[in-house]
CSV table of C-alpha atoms in Angstrom, one decimal:
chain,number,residue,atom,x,y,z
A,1,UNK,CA,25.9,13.3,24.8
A,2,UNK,CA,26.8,15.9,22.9
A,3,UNK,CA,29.1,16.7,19.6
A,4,UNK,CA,26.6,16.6,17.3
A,5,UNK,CA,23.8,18.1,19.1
A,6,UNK,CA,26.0,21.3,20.2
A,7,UNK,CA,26.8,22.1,16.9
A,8,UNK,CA,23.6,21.8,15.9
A,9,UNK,CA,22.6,24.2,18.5
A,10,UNK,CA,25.5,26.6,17.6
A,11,UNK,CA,23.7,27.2,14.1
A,12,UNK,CA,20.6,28.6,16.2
A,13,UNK,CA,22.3,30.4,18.6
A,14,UNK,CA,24.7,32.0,15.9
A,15,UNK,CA,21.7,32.9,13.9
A,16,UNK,CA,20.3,34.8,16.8
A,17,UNK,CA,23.5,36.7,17.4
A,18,UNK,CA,23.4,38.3,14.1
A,19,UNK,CA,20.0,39.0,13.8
A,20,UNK,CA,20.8,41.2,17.2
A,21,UNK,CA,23.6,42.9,16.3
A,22,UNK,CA,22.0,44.7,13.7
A,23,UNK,CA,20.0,47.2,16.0
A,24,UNK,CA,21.5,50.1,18.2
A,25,UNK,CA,18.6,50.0,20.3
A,26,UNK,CA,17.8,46.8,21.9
A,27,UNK,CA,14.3,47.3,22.4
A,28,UNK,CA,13.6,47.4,18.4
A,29,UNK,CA,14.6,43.9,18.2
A,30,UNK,CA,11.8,43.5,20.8
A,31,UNK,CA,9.6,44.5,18.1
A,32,UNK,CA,10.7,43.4,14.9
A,33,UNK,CA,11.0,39.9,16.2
A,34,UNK,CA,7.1,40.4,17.2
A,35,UNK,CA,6.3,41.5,13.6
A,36,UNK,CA,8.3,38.3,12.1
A,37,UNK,CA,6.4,36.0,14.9
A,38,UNK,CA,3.6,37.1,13.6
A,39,UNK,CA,4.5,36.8,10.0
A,40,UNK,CA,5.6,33.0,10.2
A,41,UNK,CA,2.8,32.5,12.5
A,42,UNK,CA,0.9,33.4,8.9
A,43,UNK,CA,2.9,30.8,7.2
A,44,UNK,CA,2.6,28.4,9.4
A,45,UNK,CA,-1.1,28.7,9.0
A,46,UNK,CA,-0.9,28.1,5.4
A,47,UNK,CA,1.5,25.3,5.4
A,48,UNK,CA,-0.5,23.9,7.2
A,49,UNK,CA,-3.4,24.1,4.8
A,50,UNK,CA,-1.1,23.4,2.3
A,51,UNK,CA,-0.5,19.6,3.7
A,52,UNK,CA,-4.3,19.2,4.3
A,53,UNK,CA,-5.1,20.2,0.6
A,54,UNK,CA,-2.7,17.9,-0.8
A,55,UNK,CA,-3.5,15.4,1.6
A,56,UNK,CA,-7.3,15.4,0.4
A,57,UNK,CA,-6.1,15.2,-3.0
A,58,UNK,CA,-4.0,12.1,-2.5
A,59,UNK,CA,-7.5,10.7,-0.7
A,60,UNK,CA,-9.1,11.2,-3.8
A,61,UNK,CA,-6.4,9.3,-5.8
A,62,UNK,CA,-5.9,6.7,-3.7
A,63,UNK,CA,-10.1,6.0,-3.8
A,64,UNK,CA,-10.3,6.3,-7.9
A,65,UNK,CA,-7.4,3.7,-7.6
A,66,UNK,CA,-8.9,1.8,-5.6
A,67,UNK,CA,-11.9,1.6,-7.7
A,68,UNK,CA,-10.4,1.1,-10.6
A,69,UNK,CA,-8.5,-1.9,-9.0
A,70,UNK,CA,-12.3,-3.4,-7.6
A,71,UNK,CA,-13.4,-3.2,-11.7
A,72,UNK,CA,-10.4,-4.8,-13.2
A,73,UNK,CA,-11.3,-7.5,-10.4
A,74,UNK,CA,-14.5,-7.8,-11.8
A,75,UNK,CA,-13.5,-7.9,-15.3
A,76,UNK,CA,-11.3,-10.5,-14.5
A,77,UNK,CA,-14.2,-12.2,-13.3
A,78,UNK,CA,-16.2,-11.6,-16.2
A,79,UNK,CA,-13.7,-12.8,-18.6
A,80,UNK,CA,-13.1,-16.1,-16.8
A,81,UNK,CA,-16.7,-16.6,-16.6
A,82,UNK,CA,-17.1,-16.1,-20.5
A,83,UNK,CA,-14.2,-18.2,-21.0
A,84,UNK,CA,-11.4,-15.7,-22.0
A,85,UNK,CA,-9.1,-16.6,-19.6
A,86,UNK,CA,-6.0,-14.3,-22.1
A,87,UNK,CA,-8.4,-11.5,-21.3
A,88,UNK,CA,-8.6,-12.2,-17.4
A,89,UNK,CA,-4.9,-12.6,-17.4
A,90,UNK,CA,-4.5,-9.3,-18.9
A,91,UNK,CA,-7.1,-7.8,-16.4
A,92,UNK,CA,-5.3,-9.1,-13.8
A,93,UNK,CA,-2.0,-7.7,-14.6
A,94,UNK,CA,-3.3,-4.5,-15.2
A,95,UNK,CA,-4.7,-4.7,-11.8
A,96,UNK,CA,-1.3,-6.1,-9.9
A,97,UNK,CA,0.1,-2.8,-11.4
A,98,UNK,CA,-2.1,-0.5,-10.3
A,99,UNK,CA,-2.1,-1.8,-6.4
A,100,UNK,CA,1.6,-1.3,-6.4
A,101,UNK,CA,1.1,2.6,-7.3
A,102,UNK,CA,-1.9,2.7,-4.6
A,103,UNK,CA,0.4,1.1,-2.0
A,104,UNK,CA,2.4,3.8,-2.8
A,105,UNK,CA,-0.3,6.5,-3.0
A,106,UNK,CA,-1.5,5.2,0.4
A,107,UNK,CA,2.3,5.9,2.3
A,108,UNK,CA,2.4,9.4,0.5
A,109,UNK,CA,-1.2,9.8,2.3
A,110,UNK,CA,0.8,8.9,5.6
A,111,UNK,CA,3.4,11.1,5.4
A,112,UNK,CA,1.5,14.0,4.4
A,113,UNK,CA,-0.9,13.0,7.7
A,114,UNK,CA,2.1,13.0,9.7
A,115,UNK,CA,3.3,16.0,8.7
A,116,UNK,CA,-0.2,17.7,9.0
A,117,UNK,CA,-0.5,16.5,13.0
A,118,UNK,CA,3.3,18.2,13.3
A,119,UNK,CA,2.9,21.2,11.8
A,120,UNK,CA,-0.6,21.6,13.6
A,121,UNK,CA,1.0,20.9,17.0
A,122,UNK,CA,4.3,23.3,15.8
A,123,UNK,CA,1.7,26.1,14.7
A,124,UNK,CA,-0.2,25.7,18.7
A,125,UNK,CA,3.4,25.6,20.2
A,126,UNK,CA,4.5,29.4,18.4
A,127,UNK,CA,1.1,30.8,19.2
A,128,UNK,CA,1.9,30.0,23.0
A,129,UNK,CA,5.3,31.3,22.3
A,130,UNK,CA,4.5,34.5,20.6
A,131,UNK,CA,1.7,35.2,23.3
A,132,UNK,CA,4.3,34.7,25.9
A,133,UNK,CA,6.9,37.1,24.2
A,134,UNK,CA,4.7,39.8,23.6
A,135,UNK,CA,3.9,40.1,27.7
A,136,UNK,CA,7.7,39.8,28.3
A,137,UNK,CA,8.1,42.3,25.8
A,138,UNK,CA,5.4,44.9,27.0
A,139,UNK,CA,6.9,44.2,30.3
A,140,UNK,CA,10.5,44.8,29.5
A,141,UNK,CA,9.8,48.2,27.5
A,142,UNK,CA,7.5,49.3,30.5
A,143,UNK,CA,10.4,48.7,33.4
A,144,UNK,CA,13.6,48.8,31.7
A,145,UNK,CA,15.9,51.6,30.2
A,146,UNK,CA,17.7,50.4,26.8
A,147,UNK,CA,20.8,50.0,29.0
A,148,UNK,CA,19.1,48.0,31.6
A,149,UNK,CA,17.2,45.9,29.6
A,150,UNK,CA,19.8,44.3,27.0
A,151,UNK,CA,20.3,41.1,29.2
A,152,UNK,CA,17.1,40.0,29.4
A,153,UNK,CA,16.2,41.4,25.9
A,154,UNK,CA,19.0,38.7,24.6
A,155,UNK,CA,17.5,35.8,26.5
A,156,UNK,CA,13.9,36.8,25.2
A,157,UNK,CA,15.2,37.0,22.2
A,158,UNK,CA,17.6,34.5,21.4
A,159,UNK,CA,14.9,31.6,23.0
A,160,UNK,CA,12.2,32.8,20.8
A,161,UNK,CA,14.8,33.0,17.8
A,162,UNK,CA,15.5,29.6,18.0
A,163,UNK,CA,11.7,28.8,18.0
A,164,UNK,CA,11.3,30.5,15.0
A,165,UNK,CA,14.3,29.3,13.0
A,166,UNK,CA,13.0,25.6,14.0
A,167,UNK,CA,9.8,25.9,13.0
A,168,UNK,CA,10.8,28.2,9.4
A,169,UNK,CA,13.1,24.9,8.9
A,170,UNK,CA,10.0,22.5,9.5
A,171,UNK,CA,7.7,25.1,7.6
A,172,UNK,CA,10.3,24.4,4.8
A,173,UNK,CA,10.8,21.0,5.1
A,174,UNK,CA,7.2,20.6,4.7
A,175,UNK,CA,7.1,22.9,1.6
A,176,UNK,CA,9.8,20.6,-0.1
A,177,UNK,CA,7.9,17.5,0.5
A,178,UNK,CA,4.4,18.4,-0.5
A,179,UNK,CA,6.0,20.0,-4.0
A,180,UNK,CA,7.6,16.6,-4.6
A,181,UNK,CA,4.3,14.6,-3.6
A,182,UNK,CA,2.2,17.0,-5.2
A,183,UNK,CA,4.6,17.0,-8.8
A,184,UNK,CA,3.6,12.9,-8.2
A,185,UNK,CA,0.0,13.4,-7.6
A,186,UNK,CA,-0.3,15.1,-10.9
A,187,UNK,CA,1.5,12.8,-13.0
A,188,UNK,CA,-1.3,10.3,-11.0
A,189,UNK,CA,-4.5,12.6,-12.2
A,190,UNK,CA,-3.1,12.7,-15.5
A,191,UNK,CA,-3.1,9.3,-16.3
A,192,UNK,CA,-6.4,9.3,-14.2
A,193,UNK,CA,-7.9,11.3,-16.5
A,194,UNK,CA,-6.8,9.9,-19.4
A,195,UNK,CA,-8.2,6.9,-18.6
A,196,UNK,CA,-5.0,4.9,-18.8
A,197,UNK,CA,-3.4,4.4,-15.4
A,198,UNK,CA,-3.6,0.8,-16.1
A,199,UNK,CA,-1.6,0.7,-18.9
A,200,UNK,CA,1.0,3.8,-20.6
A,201,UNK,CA,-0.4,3.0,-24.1
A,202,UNK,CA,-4.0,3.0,-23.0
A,203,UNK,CA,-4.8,0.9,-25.6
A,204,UNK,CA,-4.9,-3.1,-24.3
A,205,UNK,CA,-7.6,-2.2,-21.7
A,206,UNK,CA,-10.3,-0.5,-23.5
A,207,UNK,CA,-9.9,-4.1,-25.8
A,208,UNK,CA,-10.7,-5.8,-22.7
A,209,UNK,CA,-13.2,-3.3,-21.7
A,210,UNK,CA,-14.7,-3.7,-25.3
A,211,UNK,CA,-14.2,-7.5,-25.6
A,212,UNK,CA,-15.7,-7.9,-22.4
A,213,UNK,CA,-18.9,-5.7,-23.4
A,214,UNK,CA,-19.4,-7.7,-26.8
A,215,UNK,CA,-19.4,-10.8,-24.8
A,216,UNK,CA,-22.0,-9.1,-22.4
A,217,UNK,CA,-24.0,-8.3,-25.2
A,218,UNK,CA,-23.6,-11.3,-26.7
A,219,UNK,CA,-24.2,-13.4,-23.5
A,220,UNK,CA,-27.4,-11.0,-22.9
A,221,UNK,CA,-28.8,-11.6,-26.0
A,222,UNK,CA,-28.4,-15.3,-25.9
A,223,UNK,CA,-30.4,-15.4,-22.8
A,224,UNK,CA,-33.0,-12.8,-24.2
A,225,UNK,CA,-33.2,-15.8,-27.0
A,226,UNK,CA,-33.4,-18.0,-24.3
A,227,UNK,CA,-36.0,-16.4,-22.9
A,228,UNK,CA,-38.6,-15.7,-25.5
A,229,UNK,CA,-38.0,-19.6,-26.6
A,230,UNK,CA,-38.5,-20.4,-23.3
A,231,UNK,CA,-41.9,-18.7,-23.3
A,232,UNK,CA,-43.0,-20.1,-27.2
A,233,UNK,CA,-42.2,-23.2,-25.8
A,234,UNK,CA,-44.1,-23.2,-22.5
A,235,UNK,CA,-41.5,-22.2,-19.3
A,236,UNK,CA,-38.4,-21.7,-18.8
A,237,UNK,CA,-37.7,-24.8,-17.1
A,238,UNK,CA,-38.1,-27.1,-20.6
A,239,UNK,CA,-34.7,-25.9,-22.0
A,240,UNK,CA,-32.6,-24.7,-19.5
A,241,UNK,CA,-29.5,-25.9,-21.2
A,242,UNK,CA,-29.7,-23.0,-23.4
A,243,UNK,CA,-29.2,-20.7,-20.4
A,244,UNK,CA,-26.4,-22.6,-19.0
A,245,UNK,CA,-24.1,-23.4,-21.9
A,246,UNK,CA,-22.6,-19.7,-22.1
A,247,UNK,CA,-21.0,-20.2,-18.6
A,248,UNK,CA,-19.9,-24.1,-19.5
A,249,UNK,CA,-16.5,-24.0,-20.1
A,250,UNK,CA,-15.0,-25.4,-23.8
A,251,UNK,CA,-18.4,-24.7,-25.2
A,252,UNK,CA,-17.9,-21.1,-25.0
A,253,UNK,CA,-16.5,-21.0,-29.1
A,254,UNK,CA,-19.9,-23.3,-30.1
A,255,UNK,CA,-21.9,-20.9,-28.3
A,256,UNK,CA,-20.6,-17.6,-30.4
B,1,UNK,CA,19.6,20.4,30.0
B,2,UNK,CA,17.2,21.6,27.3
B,3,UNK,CA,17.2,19.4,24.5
B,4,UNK,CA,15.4,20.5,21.2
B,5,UNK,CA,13.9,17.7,18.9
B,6,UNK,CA,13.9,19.8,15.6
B,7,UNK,CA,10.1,20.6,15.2
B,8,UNK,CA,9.0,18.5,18.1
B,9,UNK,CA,9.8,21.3,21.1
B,10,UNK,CA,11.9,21.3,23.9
B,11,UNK,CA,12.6,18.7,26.6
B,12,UNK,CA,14.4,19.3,30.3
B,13,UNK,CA,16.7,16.5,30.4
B,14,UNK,CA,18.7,15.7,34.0
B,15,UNK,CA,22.5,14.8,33.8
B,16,UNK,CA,22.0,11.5,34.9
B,17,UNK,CA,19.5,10.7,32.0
B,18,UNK,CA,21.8,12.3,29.6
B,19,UNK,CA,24.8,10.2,30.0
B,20,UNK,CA,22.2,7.0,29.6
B,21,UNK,CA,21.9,8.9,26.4
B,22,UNK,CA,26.0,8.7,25.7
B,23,UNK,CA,26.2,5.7,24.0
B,24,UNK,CA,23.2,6.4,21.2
B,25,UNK,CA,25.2,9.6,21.0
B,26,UNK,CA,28.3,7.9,19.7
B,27,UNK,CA,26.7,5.6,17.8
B,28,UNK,CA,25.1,8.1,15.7
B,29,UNK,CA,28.2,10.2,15.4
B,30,UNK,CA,29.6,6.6,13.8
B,31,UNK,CA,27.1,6.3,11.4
B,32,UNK,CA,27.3,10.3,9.9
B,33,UNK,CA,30.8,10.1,9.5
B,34,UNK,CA,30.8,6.4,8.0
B,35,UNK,CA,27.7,7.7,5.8
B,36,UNK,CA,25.6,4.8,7.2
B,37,UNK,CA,22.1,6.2,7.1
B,38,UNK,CA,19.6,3.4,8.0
B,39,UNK,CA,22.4,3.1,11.2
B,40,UNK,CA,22.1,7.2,11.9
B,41,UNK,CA,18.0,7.0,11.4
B,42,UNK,CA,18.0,4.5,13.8
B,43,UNK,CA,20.4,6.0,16.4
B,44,UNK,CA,18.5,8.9,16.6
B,45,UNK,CA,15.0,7.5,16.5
B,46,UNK,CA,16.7,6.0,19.6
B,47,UNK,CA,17.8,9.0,21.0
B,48,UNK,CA,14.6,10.9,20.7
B,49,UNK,CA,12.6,8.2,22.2
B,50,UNK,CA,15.0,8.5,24.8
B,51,UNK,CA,14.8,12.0,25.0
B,52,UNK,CA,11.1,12.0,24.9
B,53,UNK,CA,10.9,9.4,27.5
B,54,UNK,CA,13.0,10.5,30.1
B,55,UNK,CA,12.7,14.2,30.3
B,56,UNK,CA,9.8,16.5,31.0
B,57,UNK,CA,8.4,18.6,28.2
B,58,UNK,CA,9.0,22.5,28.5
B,59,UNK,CA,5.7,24.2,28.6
B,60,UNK,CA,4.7,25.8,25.3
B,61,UNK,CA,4.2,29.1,26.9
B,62,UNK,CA,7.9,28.9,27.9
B,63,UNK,CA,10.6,30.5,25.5
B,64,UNK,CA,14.2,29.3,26.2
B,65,UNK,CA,17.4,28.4,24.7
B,66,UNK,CA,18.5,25.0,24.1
B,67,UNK,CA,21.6,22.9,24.8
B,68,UNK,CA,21.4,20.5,22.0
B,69,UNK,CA,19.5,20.2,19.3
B,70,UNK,CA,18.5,16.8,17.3
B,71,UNK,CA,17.3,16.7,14.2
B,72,UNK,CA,13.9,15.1,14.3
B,73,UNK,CA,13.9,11.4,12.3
B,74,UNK,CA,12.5,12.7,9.1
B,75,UNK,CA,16.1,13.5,8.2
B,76,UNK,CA,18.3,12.5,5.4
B,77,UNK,CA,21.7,12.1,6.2
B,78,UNK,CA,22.0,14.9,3.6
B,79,UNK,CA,20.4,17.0,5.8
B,80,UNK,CA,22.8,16.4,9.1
B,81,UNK,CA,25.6,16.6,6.7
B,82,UNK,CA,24.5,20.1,6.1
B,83,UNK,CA,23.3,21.2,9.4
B,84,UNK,CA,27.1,20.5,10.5
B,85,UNK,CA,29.0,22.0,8.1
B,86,UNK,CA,26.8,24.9,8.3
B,87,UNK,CA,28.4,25.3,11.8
B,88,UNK,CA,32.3,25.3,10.0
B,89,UNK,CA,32.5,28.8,10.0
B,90,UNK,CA,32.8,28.6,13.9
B,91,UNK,CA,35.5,25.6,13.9
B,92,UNK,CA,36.3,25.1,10.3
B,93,UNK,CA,36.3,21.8,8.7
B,94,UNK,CA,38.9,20.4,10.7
B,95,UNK,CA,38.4,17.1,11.6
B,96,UNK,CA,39.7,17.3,15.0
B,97,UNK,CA,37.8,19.7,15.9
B,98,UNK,CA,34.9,16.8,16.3
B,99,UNK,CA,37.5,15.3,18.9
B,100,UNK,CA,37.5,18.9,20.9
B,101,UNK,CA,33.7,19.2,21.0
B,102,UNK,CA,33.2,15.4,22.4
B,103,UNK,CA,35.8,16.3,25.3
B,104,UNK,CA,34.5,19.5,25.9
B,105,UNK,CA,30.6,18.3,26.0
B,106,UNK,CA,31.1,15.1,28.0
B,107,UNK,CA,33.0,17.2,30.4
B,108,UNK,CA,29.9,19.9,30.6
B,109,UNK,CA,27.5,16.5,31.0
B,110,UNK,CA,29.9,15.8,34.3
């Protein structure tokens, strides 16, 4: 095992070379590469937040969606029941739709989980690290001359290096992603908030909505009717026909 | 052995584990140079499970240098494609050079 992976490793390892030729005294690098621990230590921190916040936000989605699929359930329901079987159809179009983008909303939520529990474990892995190097480092300014020290200043720093380009390549990785989920998750709260995630025109389902409404008025005033006549006449159960015929299919167009 | 899963840590593998490791290895190598991706995810999902199996994690309060590094599985073959040739300016982009590195690492596994 190894091509692949060796060169891989090269890139590190290179990285780390350069970065150490560029000071005359070895213990600076000692120092600096405390300061830039520290700093990505910072970043890692708020990529980390970064994740969680567009995590939440793709919750959020996923539950409006989800929502909104349960009503156009219902208002398929609703139109069957009042006869308007077009309008049901339509409903449940509209809803097939909108669980495809939730399927999809609901893997984006995955990933960005994933990544969370990564870059969580990654930021607990540098603290460790950075604790560690800042004892080797007080150690090796504290016993060693610049001469003597240049060995095992490499191996401190060279190890560490490699940490930290890892993790700045995850940190980065994760950057990329959540910009390309989150650029998705606002195309996903616009049409949210305009009220037409079901359909790009936004027009068909406020006629269902509407047609559906008239017929619950309708249907609620026929039974209000119902009702009173039920009550002139002496009880309810003397013309229950008039209740029922509203949900009897093929007298639906008698009825209005 | 330290072997680096990019983003995971660092695992100590053994020789022995690592040549059980050798044939995932080539089979990955296939699959980036034949631009197979779903074949290179899968290698190296492979491999890491391997990896992660067989050797012993290295402590997070312990900073060392790797051997190898694998990219973790997240990766496009995009990415691997760029990791390597980000390593050209030490071999160019001469294809045998590939052959060299093989010979040369499964003689250090030895």
């Amino acid at each position: 095992m190894a091509s692949i992976f060796e060169r891989i490793a090269l890139v590190f390892k290179s990285k780390a070379n350069k970065a150490l030729d560029k000071y005359e005294d070895p213990r600076e690098t000692l120092d600096y590469s405390y300061q830039k621990q520290l700093e990505l230590l910072q970043n890692v921190r708020r990529g980390v937040a970064d994740v969680a916040t567009s995590r939440k936000r793709v919750e959020l989605q996923a539950n409006k969606m989800s929502s909104e699929v349960d009503r156009l359930q219902s208002a398929a329901q609703r139109a069957l029941e009042s006869n308007r079987e077009d309008l049901a159809r339509e409903a449940l179009t509209r809803k097939a739709g909108l669980q495809e983008q939730l399927v999809d909303l609901q893997a984006q939520h995955a990933q960005l989980q994933a990544e969370e529990e990564k870059l969580v474990r990654a930021s607990s892995r540098l603290q460790a690290k950075v604790d560690a190097f800042r004892t080797r480092k007080e150690t090796i300014k504290a016993t060693y001359s610049a001469a003597e020290a240049q060995t095992r200043i490499n191996e401190a720093f060279t190890g560490i290096s490699e940490e930290m380009n890892d993790i700045g390549l995850a940190i980065q990785r994760a950057e990329d992603k959540t910009l390309q989920l989150q650029a998705r998750a606002s195309a996903v709260d616009e049409l949210l908030a305009s009220g037409a995630l079901d359909d790009p025109t936004g027009t068909v389902r406020d006629d269902i909505t509407r047609e559906l409404d008239a017929l619950a008025a309708d249907s609620s005033i026929e039974s209000e009717l119902a009702a009173m006549k039920a009550q002139l006449t002496g009880g309810p159960a003397a013309r229950p026909e008039l209740q029922a015929a509203p949900e009897a299919p093929g007298h639906g167009e008698g009825q209005a | 052995m330290i072997v680096r899963i990019m983003g995971q840590g660092q695992w100590v593998m053994a020789p022995e584990h690592l040549l059980e490791l050798n044939e995932l290895d080539r089979a990955l190598e296939g699959a980036v140079e034949a631009g197979d991706e779903p074949a290179m995810l899968d290698a190296l999902m492979k491999l890491i499970d391997g990896v992660q199996r067989l050797g012993t994690e290295v402590p997070e309060d312990v900073i060392v240098e790797s051997d190898l590094v694998l990219p973790d599985t997240d990766v496009s073959l995009e990415e691997v494609r760029a990791l390597l040739e980000s390593t050209s300016e030490f071999y160019g982009l001469i294809p045998d050079a590939d052959d060299e590195l093989n010979e040369s690492g499964e003689a250090a596994d030895l």
